[in-house]
mmCIF file of C-alpha atoms in Angstrom:
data_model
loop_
_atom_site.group_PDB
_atom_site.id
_atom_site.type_symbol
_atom_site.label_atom_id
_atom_site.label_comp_id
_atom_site.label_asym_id
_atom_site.label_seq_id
_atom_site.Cartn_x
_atom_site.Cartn_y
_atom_site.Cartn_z
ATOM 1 C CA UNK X 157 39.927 -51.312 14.338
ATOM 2 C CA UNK X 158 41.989 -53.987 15.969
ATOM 3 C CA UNK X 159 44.574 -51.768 16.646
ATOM 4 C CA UNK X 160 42.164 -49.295 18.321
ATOM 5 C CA UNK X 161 41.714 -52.307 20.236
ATOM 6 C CA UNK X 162 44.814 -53.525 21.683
ATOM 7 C CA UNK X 163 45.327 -49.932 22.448
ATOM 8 C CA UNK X 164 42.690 -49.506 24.688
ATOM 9 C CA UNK X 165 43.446 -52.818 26.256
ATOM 10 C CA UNK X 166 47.326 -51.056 26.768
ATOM 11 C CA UNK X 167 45.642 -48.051 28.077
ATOM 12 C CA UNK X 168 42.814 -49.546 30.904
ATOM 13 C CA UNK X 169 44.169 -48.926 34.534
ATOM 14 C CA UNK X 170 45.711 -52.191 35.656
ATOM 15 C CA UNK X 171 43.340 -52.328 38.699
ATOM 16 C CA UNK X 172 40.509 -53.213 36.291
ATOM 17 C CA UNK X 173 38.717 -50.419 36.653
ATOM 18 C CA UNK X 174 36.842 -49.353 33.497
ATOM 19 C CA UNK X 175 37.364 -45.821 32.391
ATOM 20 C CA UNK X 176 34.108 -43.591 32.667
ATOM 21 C CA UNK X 177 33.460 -41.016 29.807
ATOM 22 C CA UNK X 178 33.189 -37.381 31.292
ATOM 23 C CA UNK X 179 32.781 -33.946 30.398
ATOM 24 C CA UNK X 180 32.280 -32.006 33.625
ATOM 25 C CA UNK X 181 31.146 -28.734 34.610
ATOM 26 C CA UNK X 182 33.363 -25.835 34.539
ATOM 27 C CA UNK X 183 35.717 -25.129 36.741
ATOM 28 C CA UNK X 184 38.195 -22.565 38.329
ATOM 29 C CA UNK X 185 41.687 -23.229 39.252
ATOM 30 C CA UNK X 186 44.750 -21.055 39.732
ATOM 31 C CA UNK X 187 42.279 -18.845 39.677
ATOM 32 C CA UNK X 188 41.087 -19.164 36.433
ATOM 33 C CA UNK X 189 37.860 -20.469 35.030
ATOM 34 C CA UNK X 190 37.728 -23.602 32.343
ATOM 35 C CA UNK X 191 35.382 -24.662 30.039
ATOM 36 C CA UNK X 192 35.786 -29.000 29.703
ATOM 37 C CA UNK X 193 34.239 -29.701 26.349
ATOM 38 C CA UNK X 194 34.319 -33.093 23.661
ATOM 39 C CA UNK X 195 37.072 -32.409 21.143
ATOM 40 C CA UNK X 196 38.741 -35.223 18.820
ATOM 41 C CA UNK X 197 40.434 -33.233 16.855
ATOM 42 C CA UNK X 198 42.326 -31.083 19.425
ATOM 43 C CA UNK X 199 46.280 -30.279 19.223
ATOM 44 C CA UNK X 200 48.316 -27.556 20.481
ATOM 45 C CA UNK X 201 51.780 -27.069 21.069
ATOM 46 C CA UNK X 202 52.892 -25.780 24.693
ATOM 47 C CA UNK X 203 54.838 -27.128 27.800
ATOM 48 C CA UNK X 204 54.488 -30.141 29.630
ATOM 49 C CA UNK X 205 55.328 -30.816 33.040
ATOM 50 C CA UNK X 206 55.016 -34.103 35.189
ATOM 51 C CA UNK X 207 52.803 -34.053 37.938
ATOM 52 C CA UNK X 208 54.545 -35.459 41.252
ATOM 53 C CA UNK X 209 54.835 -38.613 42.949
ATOM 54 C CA UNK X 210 52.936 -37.067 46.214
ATOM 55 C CA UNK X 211 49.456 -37.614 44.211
ATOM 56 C CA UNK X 212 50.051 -41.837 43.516
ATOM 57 C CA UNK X 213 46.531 -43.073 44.831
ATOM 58 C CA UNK X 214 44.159 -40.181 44.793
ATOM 59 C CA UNK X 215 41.156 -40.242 42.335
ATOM 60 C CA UNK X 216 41.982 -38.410 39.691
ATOM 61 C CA UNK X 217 38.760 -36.441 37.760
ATOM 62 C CA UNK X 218 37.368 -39.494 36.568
ATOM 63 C CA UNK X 219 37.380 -41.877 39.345
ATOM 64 C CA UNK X 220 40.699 -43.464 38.949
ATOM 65 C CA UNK X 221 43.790 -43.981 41.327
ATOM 66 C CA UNK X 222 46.460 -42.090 39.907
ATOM 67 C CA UNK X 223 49.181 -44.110 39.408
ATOM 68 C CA UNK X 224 52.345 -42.397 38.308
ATOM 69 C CA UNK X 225 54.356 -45.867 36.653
ATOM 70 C CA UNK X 226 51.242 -45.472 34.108
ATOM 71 C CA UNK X 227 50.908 -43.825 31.155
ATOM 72 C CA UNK X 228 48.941 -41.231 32.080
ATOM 73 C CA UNK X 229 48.102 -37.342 31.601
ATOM 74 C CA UNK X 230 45.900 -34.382 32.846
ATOM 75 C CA UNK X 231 44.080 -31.597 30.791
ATOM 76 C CA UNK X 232 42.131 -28.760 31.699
ATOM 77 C CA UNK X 233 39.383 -28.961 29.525
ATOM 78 C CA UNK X 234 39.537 -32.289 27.130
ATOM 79 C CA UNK X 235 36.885 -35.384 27.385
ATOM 80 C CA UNK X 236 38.134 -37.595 30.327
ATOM 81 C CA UNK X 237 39.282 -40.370 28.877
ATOM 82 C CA UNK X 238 40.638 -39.548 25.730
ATOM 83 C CA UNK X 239 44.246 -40.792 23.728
ATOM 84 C CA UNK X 240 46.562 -38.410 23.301
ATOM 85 C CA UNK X 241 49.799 -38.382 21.308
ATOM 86 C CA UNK X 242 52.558 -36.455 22.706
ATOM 87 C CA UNK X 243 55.517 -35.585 20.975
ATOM 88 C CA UNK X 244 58.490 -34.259 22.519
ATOM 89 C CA UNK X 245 59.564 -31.502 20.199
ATOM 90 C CA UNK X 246 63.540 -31.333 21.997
ATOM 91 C CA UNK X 247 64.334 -34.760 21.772
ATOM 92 C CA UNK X 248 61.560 -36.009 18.500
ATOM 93 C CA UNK X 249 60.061 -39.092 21.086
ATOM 94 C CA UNK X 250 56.715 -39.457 21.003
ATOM 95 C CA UNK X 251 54.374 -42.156 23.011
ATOM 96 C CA UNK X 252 50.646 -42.473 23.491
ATOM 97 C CA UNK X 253 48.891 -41.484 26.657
ATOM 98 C CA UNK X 254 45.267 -41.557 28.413
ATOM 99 C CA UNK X 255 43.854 -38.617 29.931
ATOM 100 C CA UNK X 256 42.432 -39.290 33.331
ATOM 101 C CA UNK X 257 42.440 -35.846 35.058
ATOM 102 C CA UNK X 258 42.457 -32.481 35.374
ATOM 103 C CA UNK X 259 45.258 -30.012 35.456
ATOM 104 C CA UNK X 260 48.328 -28.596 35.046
ATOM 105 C CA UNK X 261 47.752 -25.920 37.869
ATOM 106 C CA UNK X 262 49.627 -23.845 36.323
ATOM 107 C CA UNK X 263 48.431 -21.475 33.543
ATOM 108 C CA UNK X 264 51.407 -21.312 30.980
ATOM 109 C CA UNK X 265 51.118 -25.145 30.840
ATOM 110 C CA UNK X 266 49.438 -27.301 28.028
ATOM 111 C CA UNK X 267 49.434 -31.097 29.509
ATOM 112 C CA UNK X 268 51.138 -32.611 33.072
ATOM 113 C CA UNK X 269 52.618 -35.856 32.399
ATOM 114 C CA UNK X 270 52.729 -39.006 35.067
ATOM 115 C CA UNK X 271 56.586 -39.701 35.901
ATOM 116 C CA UNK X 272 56.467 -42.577 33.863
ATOM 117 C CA UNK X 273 55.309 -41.259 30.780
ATOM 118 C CA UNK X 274 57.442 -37.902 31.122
ATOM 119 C CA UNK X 275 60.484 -40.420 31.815
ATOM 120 C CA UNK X 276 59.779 -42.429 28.259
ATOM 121 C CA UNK X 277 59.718 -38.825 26.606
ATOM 122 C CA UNK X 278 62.794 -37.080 28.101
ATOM 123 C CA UNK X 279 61.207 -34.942 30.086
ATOM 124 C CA UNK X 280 63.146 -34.321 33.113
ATOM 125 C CA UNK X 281 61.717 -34.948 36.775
ATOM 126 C CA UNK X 282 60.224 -31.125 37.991
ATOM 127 C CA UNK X 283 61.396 -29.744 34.779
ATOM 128 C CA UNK X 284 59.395 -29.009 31.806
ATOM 129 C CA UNK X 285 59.529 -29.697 27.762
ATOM 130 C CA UNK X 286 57.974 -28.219 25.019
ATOM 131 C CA UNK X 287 55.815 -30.390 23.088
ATOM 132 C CA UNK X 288 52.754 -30.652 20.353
ATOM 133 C CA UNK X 289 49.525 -32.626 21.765
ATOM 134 C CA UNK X 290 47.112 -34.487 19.458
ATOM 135 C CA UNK X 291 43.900 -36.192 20.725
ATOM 136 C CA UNK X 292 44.107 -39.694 18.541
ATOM 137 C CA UNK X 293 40.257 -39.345 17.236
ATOM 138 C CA UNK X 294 39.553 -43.203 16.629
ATOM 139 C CA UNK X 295 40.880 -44.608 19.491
ATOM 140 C CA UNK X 296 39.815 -41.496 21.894
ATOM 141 C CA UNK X 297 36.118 -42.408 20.405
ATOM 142 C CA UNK X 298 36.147 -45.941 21.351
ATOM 143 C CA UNK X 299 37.657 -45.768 24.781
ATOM 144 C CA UNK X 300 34.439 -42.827 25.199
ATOM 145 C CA UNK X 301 31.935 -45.622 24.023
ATOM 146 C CA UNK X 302 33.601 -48.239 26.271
ATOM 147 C CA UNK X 303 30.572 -49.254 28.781
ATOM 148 C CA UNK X 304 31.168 -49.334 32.737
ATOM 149 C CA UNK X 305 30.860 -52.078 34.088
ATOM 150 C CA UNK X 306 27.565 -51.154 35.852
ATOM 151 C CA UNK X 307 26.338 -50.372 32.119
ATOM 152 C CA UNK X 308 27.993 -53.746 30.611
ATOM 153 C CA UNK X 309 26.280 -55.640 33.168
ATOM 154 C CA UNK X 310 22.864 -54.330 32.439
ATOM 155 C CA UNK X 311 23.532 -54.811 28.512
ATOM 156 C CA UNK X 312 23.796 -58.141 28.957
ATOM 157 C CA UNK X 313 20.839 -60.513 28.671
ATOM 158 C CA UNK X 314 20.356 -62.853 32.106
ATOM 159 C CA UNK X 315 18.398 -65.966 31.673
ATOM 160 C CA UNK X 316 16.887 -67.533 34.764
ATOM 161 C CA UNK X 317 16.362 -71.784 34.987
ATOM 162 C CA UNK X 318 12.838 -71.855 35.186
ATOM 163 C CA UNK X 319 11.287 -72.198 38.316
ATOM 164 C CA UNK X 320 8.548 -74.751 39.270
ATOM 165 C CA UNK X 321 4.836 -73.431 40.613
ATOM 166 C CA UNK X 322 4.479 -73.907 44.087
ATOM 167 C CA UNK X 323 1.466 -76.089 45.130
ATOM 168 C CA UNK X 324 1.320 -76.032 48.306
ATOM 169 C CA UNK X 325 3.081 -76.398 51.441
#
C-alpha cells in the first residue's frame, strides 16, 4: 500500500488540484457514440498518439489544466482518474500514466499520450506507436477513493473554543 501511495503522490497535478472521480454520460465524437464506464481490469493493445501542445491549459474532462510536461493520458470511455501502464510494444519502454480526459478523436486509436509521456516512451511527436494498455487496479482504486478537497474538508471534525453567554449589553 505504500507504494500505491507515493504513486499517487507522483501522479496529483502539480497545481494541487485534487483529482475528482468521474464516470460521465455518454458521448459522441468523430461521430461516434461512447459508453464511459468503471473498469480496473481493462487492457487492450492499439495505437497511441500524443495529443498536441495547442491544448496546454484547457480543462481536460475532469476539471484539470492539461499540462503536456505531465504524465498524462486521454481515454474514451475509462473512469477519469485512473493509472494506466503503457507499454511501448516497438521499443519494450513502459511508464505509468493518469488518465485525465477524454479522447483520441480519432477512431482507430486506443490512448493519446501528453508530449511528455509519449517522449519517455519513444513515441515520436505527431506520429503514432503501437502499444498494450493496462489500468493498474490498486492504485487506479485509491486515486478513485481520494476525497476532494471540498469532501476532505467536510470529513474533518472542527472544534469551536467555546463561547461565553452574553448577559447583557
Amino acid at each position: 500500500m505504500r507504494r500505491e501511495a507515493l504513486l499517487l503522490l507522483l501522479l496529483l497535478p502539480a497545481c494541487g488540484e485534487a483529482p475528482r472521480a468521474l464516470i460521465g454520460e455518454p458521448y459522441q465524437l468523430g461521430g461516434r457514440w461512447y459508453y464511459p464506464r468503471e473498469d480496473f481490469s481493462y487492457t487492450a493493445t492499439g495505437l497511441a498518439t500524443v495529443l498536441p501542445d495547442r491544448t496546454a491549459g484547457r480543462r481536460t474532462a475532469n476539471g484539470e489544466a492539461h499540462d503536456p510536461a505531465a504524465l498524462m493520458a486521454a481515454h474514451r470511455t475509462l473512469q477519469l482518474p485512473a493509472i494506466l501502464r503503457v507499454t511501448n510494444l516497438e521499443t519494450g519502454r513502459s511508464l505509468l500514466v493518469r488518465v485525465n480526459d477524454r479522447g483520441p478523436a480519432d477512431p482507430g486509436r486506443e490512448v493519446a499520450l501528453s508530449r511528455r509521456a509519449a517522449e519517455l516512451l519513444g513515441v515520436p511527436a505527431g506520429g503514432t506507436a503501437q502499444v498494450r494498455i493496462a489500468v493498474e487496479q490498486e492504485a487506479s482504486r485509491a486515486l478513485a477513493a481520494t476525497p476532494r478537497p471540498a469532501e476532505a474538508a467536510a470529513l474533518l471534525p472542527i472544534a469551536t473554543a467555546p463561547r461565553p453567554r452574553l448577559e447583557g449589553e
